[in-house]
Coordinates of C-alpha atoms and ligand atoms in Angstrom, one line a residue:
X1 CA 0.0 0.0 0.0
X2 CA 1.1 3.6 -0.8
X3 CA 3.0 5.2 2.1
X4 CA 3.5 8.8 3.0
X5 CA 6.4 10.6 4.5
X6 CA 7.0 11.0 8.2
X7 CA 5.1 14.0 9.6
X8 CA 2.5 13.9 6.8
X9 CA -0.9 14.9 8.3
X10 CA -3.2 11.9 8.6
X11 CA -6.6 13.0 9.6
X12 CA -10.3 12.7 9.5
X13 CA -12.5 15.7 8.7
X14 CA -15.8 16.7 10.3
X15 CA -17.9 19.9 10.0
X16 CA -19.8 21.7 12.8
X17 CA -23.4 21.9 11.6
X18 CA -23.4 18.5 10.0
X19 CA -22.5 16.8 13.2
X20 CA -23.2 18.9 16.3
X21 CA -27.0 19.2 16.3
X22 CA -29.2 21.9 17.7
X23 CA -27.5 24.9 16.0
X24 CA -30.7 26.9 16.7
X25 CA -29.2 30.4 16.1
X26 CA -28.0 29.5 12.6
X27 CA -29.5 30.4 9.2
X28 CA -29.8 26.7 8.2
X29 CA -31.8 25.9 11.4
X30 CA -34.1 28.8 10.5
X31 CA -34.3 27.5 6.9
X32 CA -35.1 23.9 7.7
X33 CA -37.7 24.8 10.3
X34 CA -39.7 27.4 8.4
X35 CA -43.1 26.5 6.9
X36 CA -42.8 25.2 3.4
X37 CA -39.0 24.7 3.8
X38 CA -37.0 23.6 0.7
X39 CA -34.8 21.4 3.0
X40 CA -35.8 17.8 2.3
X41 CA -34.7 16.3 5.7
X42 CA -34.0 18.3 8.8
X43 CA -30.5 18.3 10.4
X44 CA -32.1 18.6 13.9
X45 CA -29.9 16.9 16.5
X46 CA -27.4 15.9 13.7
X47 CA -25.3 13.2 15.3
X48 CA -25.1 15.0 18.6
X49 CA -21.3 15.6 18.4
X50 CA -21.8 18.7 20.4
X51 CA -22.1 16.3 23.4
X52 CA -20.4 13.2 22.1
X53 CA -17.2 14.8 20.8
X54 CA -15.0 12.8 23.3
X55 CA -16.3 9.5 21.7
X56 CA -15.5 10.9 18.3
X57 CA -12.0 11.9 19.3
X58 CA -11.5 8.5 20.9
X59 CA -12.5 6.8 17.7
X60 CA -10.1 8.9 15.5
X61 CA -7.2 8.6 17.8
X62 CA -7.8 4.9 18.6
X63 CA -7.7 4.1 14.9
X64 CA -4.3 5.7 14.5
X65 CA -5.1 9.1 13.0
X66 CA -2.9 12.0 14.1
X67 CA -4.9 14.9 12.9
X68 CA -8.5 16.0 13.4
X69 CA -10.4 18.7 11.4
X70 CA -13.5 20.0 13.1
X71 CA -15.7 23.1 12.8
X72 CA -16.4 26.0 15.1
X73 CA -19.9 27.2 14.7
X74 CA -20.1 31.0 14.6
X75 CA -23.8 31.0 15.5
X76 CA -22.9 29.3 18.8
X77 CA -20.0 31.6 19.6
X78 CA -22.0 34.8 18.7
X79 CA -25.7 33.7 18.8
X80 CA -26.9 37.4 18.9
X81 CA -25.2 40.3 17.2
X82 CA -22.3 41.4 19.4
X83 CA -23.0 38.9 22.2
X84 CA -20.3 36.3 22.6
X85 CA -21.2 33.1 24.5
X86 CA -18.4 32.3 27.0
X87 CA -19.9 28.8 27.4
X88 CA -19.5 28.1 23.7
X89 CA -16.0 29.4 23.7
X90 CA -15.2 27.1 26.7
X91 CA -16.8 24.2 24.8
X92 CA -14.6 24.5 21.8
X93 CA -11.6 25.0 24.0
X94 CA -12.3 21.7 25.7
X95 CA -12.6 20.0 22.3
X96 CA -9.2 21.3 21.4
X97 CA -7.7 20.3 24.7
X98 CA -9.3 16.9 24.3
X99 CA -7.8 16.4 20.8
X100 CA -4.3 17.4 22.0
X101 CA -4.6 15.1 25.0
X102 CA -5.3 12.2 22.6
X103 CA -2.3 13.1 20.4
X104 CA -4.5 14.6 17.7
X105 CA -3.4 17.8 16.0
X106 CA -6.4 20.0 15.7
X107 CA -7.4 21.8 12.5
X108 CA -10.3 24.3 13.0
X109 CA -12.6 25.4 10.3
X110 CA -14.1 28.8 11.1
X111 CA -16.9 28.9 8.6
X112 CA -18.5 25.8 7.0
X113 CA -21.7 27.0 5.1
X114 CA -23.7 28.1 8.2
X115 CA -24.0 31.7 9.4
X116 CA -25.5 33.2 12.5
X117 CA -29.1 34.1 11.5
X118 CA -28.5 37.8 12.5
X119 CA -25.6 38.0 10.1
X120 CA -27.4 36.3 7.3
X121 CA -30.5 38.3 7.8
X122 CA -28.4 41.5 7.5
X123 CA -27.1 40.6 4.1
X124 CA -24.6 37.8 4.8
X125 CA -21.2 38.1 3.0
X126 CA -22.4 41.0 1.0
X127 CA -22.8 43.2 4.0
X128 CA -20.4 46.1 3.9
X129 CA -19.2 45.2 7.4
X130 CA -18.8 41.5 6.7
X131 CA -15.0 41.5 7.4
X132 CA -15.3 43.5 10.6
X133 CA -18.0 41.2 11.9
X134 CA -16.1 38.1 11.0
X135 CA -12.9 39.4 12.6
X136 CA -14.9 40.1 15.8
X137 CA -15.8 36.4 15.9
X138 CA -12.2 35.4 15.1
X139 CA -11.0 37.6 18.0
X140 CA -13.5 35.9 20.3
X141 CA -11.9 32.5 19.4
X142 CA -8.5 33.4 20.9
X143 CA -8.9 31.0 23.9
X144 CA -9.9 28.2 21.5
X145 CA -7.0 28.8 19.1
X146 CA -4.5 29.2 21.9
X147 CA -5.4 25.8 23.5
X148 CA -3.5 24.0 20.8
X149 CA -5.0 24.5 17.4
X150 CA -2.3 23.9 14.8
X151 CA -4.1 24.7 11.5
X152 CA -7.0 27.0 10.7
X153 CA -9.2 26.7 7.6
X154 CA -10.8 30.1 7.5
X155 CA -13.6 29.3 5.1
X156 CA -14.7 25.9 3.8
X157 CA -15.3 26.0 0.0
X158 CA -15.8 29.7 -0.7
X159 CA -16.3 28.7 -4.3
X160 CA -19.4 26.7 -3.3
X161 CA -20.7 29.4 -0.9
X162 CA -20.5 31.8 -3.9
X163 CA -22.6 29.4 -5.9
X164 CA -25.4 29.2 -3.4
X165 CA -27.2 32.3 -4.7
X166 CA -27.4 30.7 -8.2
X167 CA -28.0 27.1 -7.3
X168 CA -31.7 27.2 -7.0
X169 CA -32.1 28.9 -10.4
X170 CA -29.7 26.6 -12.2
X171 CA -31.4 23.3 -11.3
X172 CA -28.8 22.1 -8.8
X173 CA -25.3 20.8 -8.8
X174 CA -26.2 17.7 -10.9
X175 CA -26.3 20.0 -13.9
X176 CA -22.7 21.2 -13.4
X177 CA -21.3 23.9 -11.2
X178 CA -22.7 27.3 -12.1
X179 CA -20.2 30.2 -12.2
X180 CA -19.8 31.5 -8.7
X181 CA -21.4 34.9 -8.0
X182 CA -18.7 37.5 -8.5
X183 CA -19.7 39.8 -5.7
X184 CA -19.9 37.0 -3.1
X185 CA -16.6 35.6 -4.4
X186 CA -14.9 39.0 -3.9
X187 CA -16.4 39.5 -0.5
X188 CA -15.2 36.1 0.7
X189 CA -11.7 36.6 -0.6
X190 CA -11.6 39.9 1.3
X191 CA -12.8 38.2 4.5
X192 CA -10.2 35.5 4.0
X193 CA -7.3 37.9 3.5
X194 CA -8.4 40.0 6.5
X195 CA -8.6 36.9 8.6
X196 CA -5.2 35.6 7.6
X197 CA -3.7 38.9 8.5
X198 CA -5.5 39.0 11.9
X199 CA -4.5 35.5 12.8
X200 CA -0.9 36.0 11.8
X201 CA -0.7 39.1 14.0
X202 CA -2.4 37.5 17.0
X203 CA -1.4 33.9 16.8
X204 CA 2.0 33.7 15.1
X205 CA 2.4 29.9 15.4
X206 CA -0.8 29.0 13.6
X207 CA -0.8 27.8 10.0
X208 CA -3.6 29.4 8.1
X209 CA -5.3 28.7 4.8
X210 CA -8.7 28.0 3.4
X211 CA -10.3 24.9 1.7
X212 CA -11.3 25.1 -2.0
X213 CA -13.6 22.6 -3.7
X214 CA -11.4 21.4 -6.6
X215 CA -12.7 18.8 -8.9
X216 CA -10.6 17.1 -11.5
X217 CA -11.4 19.0 -14.7
X218 CA -9.5 17.4 -17.6
X219 CA -9.4 19.0 -21.1
X220 CA -10.4 17.0 -24.1
X221 CA -7.9 17.3 -26.9
X222 CA -7.9 20.8 -28.2
X223 CA -9.9 22.1 -25.2
X224 CA -7.0 23.5 -23.1
X225 CA -8.2 27.1 -23.4
X226 CA -11.8 26.0 -22.6
X227 CA -10.5 24.2 -19.5
X228 CA -8.9 27.4 -18.2
X229 CA -12.0 29.4 -18.9
X230 CA -14.1 26.9 -17.2
X231 CA -11.9 26.4 -14.1
X232 CA -10.8 30.0 -13.6
X233 CA -14.0 31.4 -12.0
X234 CA -15.1 28.1 -10.5
X235 CA -12.0 27.3 -8.4
X236 CA -8.7 28.8 -9.8
X237 CA -9.4 32.4 -8.7
X238 CA -10.0 31.1 -5.2
X239 CA -6.7 29.1 -5.3
X240 CA -4.8 32.2 -6.5
X241 CA -6.4 34.1 -3.6
X242 CA -4.5 31.7 -1.3
X243 CA -1.1 33.0 -2.5
X244 CA 1.1 33.6 0.6
X245 CA -1.0 31.4 2.9
X246 CA 0.7 28.6 4.9
X247 CA -1.3 26.0 3.0
X248 CA -4.2 25.6 0.6
X249 CA -6.8 23.0 1.4
X250 CA -8.0 20.9 -1.5
X251 CA -11.4 19.2 -1.3
X252 CA -12.0 16.7 -4.1
X253 CA -14.6 14.1 -4.8
X254 CA -14.9 13.6 -8.5
X255 CA -14.1 15.1 -11.9
X256 CA -15.4 16.0 -15.4
X257 CA -14.1 16.5 -18.9
X258 CA -14.2 20.0 -20.4
X259 CA -15.0 20.0 -24.1
X260 CA -13.7 22.5 -26.7
X261 CA -17.1 24.4 -26.7
X262 CA -16.7 25.0 -23.0
X263 CA -19.3 22.5 -21.9
X264 CA -18.6 19.6 -19.5
X265 CA -19.2 15.9 -19.8
X266 CA -18.8 13.0 -17.5
X267 CA -15.5 11.3 -17.2
X268 CA -16.9 8.0 -18.4
X269 CA -16.9 6.2 -15.1
X270 CA -19.8 3.7 -15.0
X271 CA -20.3 3.6 -11.3
X272 CA -22.0 6.5 -9.4
X273 CA -21.9 7.3 -5.8
X274 CA -24.9 8.0 -3.6
X275 CA -24.7 11.6 -4.4
X276 CA -24.8 10.8 -8.1
X277 CA -21.1 11.7 -8.7
X278 CA -18.9 9.6 -10.9
X279 CA -16.8 7.1 -8.9
X280 CA -13.4 8.4 -9.9
X281 CA -10.8 7.7 -7.2
X282 CA -7.9 9.2 -9.3
X283 CA -9.7 12.5 -9.4
X284 CA -7.7 13.4 -6.3
X285 CA -4.3 13.2 -8.0
X286 CA -5.6 15.1 -11.0
X287 CA -7.0 17.9 -8.9
X288 CA -3.9 18.2 -6.8
X289 CA -1.7 18.4 -10.0
X290 CA -3.8 21.3 -11.3
X291 CA -3.6 23.1 -7.9
X292 CA 0.2 22.6 -7.9
X293 CA 0.3 24.2 -11.4
X294 CA -1.9 27.1 -10.5
X295 CA -0.4 27.8 -7.1
X296 CA 3.1 26.3 -7.1
X297 CA 4.5 28.0 -4.0
X298 CA 1.8 27.1 -1.5
X299 CA 1.9 23.7 0.3
X300 CA -1.2 21.6 -0.3
X301 CA -3.2 19.8 2.4
X302 CA -6.0 17.6 1.2
X303 CA -8.7 18.7 3.7
X304 CA -11.5 16.6 2.2
X305 CA -11.7 13.5 0.1
X306 CA -14.1 10.6 0.4
X307 CA -17.1 8.9 -1.1
X308 CA -20.8 8.5 -0.4
X309 CA -21.5 4.8 -0.5
X310 CA -23.4 2.2 1.5
X311 CA -20.8 -0.4 0.7
X312 CA -17.7 0.1 2.9
X313 CA -15.6 -2.2 0.6
X314 CA -16.1 0.4 -2.2
X315 CA -15.0 3.1 0.2
X316 CA -11.7 1.3 0.7
X317 CA -11.3 0.7 -3.0
X318 CA -12.0 4.4 -3.7
X319 CA -9.7 5.7 -1.0
X320 CA -6.9 3.3 -2.1
X321 CA -7.1 4.7 -5.6
X322 CA -7.3 8.3 -4.4
X323 CA -4.2 7.8 -2.2
X324 CA -2.2 6.1 -5.0
X325 CA -3.0 9.0 -7.3
X326 CA -2.1 11.5 -4.6
X327 CA 1.3 9.8 -4.0
X328 CA 2.0 9.8 -7.7
X329 CA 1.3 13.5 -7.9
X330 CA 3.7 14.0 -5.0
X331 CA 6.3 11.9 -6.7
X332 CA 6.0 14.2 -9.7
X333 CA 6.6 17.3 -7.5
X334 CA 3.4 18.4 -5.9
X335 CA 4.1 19.7 -2.4
X336 CA 1.4 17.9 -0.4
X337 CA 1.6 17.9 3.4
X338 CA -1.4 15.9 4.5
X339 CA -4.7 14.1 3.9
X340 CA -8.0 14.3 5.7
X341 CA -10.7 11.9 4.9
X342 CA -14.3 13.1 4.7
X343 CA -15.7 12.0 7.0
X344 CA -15.2 10.5 10.4
X345 CA -19.0 9.9 10.8
X346 CA -22.0 9.4 8.6
X347 CA -23.6 12.9 9.0
X348 CA -26.2 15.3 7.7
X349 CA -25.4 15.9 4.0
X350 CA -27.0 19.4 3.5
X351 CA -30.6 18.4 3.4
X352 CA -30.3 14.7 3.2
X353 CA -29.4 11.7 5.5
X354 CA -29.1 9.2 2.6
X355 CA -25.5 9.7 1.5
X356 CA -23.1 8.1 3.9
X357 CA -19.5 9.4 3.7
X358 CA -18.5 8.1 7.2
X359 CA -15.8 5.7 8.4
X360 CA -18.2 5.3 11.3
X361 CA -22.0 4.8 11.1
X362 CA -24.3 6.4 13.6
X363 CA -27.5 5.0 15.0
X364 CA -29.7 8.2 14.8
X365 CA -32.0 7.1 17.5
X366 CA -29.4 6.3 20.1
X367 CA -26.4 8.1 18.6
X368 CA -24.3 5.0 19.1
X369 CA -21.2 5.1 16.9
X370 CA -20.6 1.9 14.9
X371 CA -17.2 1.8 13.3
X372 CA -16.9 0.4 9.7
X373 CA -13.9 -1.7 8.6
X374 CA -12.6 1.4 6.7
X375 CA -11.9 3.2 10.0
X376 CA -9.3 0.8 11.2
X377 CA -8.0 0.3 7.7
X378 CA -7.3 4.0 7.0
X379 CA -6.1 4.7 10.5
X380 CA -3.5 1.9 10.2
X381 CA -1.9 3.7 7.2
X382 CA -0.9 6.7 9.3
X383 CA 2.6 7.8 8.6
X384 CA 5.0 7.9 11.6
X385 CA 5.1 11.2 13.5
X386 CA 7.4 12.2 16.3
X387 CA 5.7 14.4 19.0
X388 CA 5.5 18.0 18.0
X389 CA 6.4 17.3 14.3
X390 CA 4.3 19.2 11.9
X391 CA 3.9 19.8 8.2
Ligands
BGC401 C1 -18.5 19.9 2.0 C2 -19.0 19.0 3.0 C3 -19.9 18.0 2.3 C4 -19.0 17.2 1.3 C5 -19.7 16.1 0.6 C6 -18.0 19.3 0.7 O1 -18.4 20.1 -0.3 O2 -17.4 20.7 2.6 O3 -19.8 19.7 3.9 O4 -20.5 17.1 3.2 O5 -18.5 18.1 0.4 O6 -20.7 16.6 -0.2

């Protein structure tokens, strides 16, 4: 099996809203509970990780992982405009301390699709004071970050966030990724840059970046220019905005072929995942190679990769292929420092409970965690690490 260098980050990724449950002050809670909601299945209690995080950490560390990506929920830290919850800050500080105590290096995501309702209702990312409000939240997180967070992903998939305003109108992701909304994209880039500067000033040891959704777009013969035109607004402009960061997070699940007329077609895989995406393990290596071309001077961390399947043997097949393609990209010069699998747990997939990405199943009535064989398998591949060693 493919091996990775000593010190390579070997982690599992989770997100706040998809696992915690009861994020009652968030825009998504409001959306899923309003009459006539467009949310097919409620997140509700999610998988109760807000209370069961010690079990989650035990599972990750027990399997052999050395790194843990988790989300901090802004709507818990600042449930009302200008009012920080000391109890929520203390909660996330305990999570970080718990990770460190188990030998897990924490990576914190500060924004993963959900917003405090008050911020969203006031215009969200397009508010003129978006950066100032986000920095106020970032400042409130000092006790959490200083408890041992090693890496910060400021924003999860800004290029998907910038697509949200257009998704409903376009007929959904199954019809290809719409061009991200330009104003939202620019606003998010500004928030990211301001956050990197603030974190560098106040927490010099932190490694800061953001996580971009990068799928493996390949040009058909003669479609090289079309590929550039397709990828530039959809992910490359967000990758370029990561110049100077400590790392760029790459989040890859599948790929597509770009044709000379600028349209996209499937990549000819016959198997589809539960989310309808083509089962293409080697998409990871392809995506990473393109990132290394677009942004050669910034180290890459794969902050999400995984597959929605009910068949855990297919998860192992997928992940084996993904890791082989990643290792081959590294052998060809891509500077990759780590891999986080999405996800530790089966969790709420943005309106649906059907797609299962987890290395661990969850009984949604009792919240019992039921490890799948892939958990021990992937954990056992962890590269060696000496204490304190980082990327
Ligand atoms: C998101 C996750 C999501 C995963 C699978 C990523 O776009 O960051 O929240 O669950 O993909 O769809």
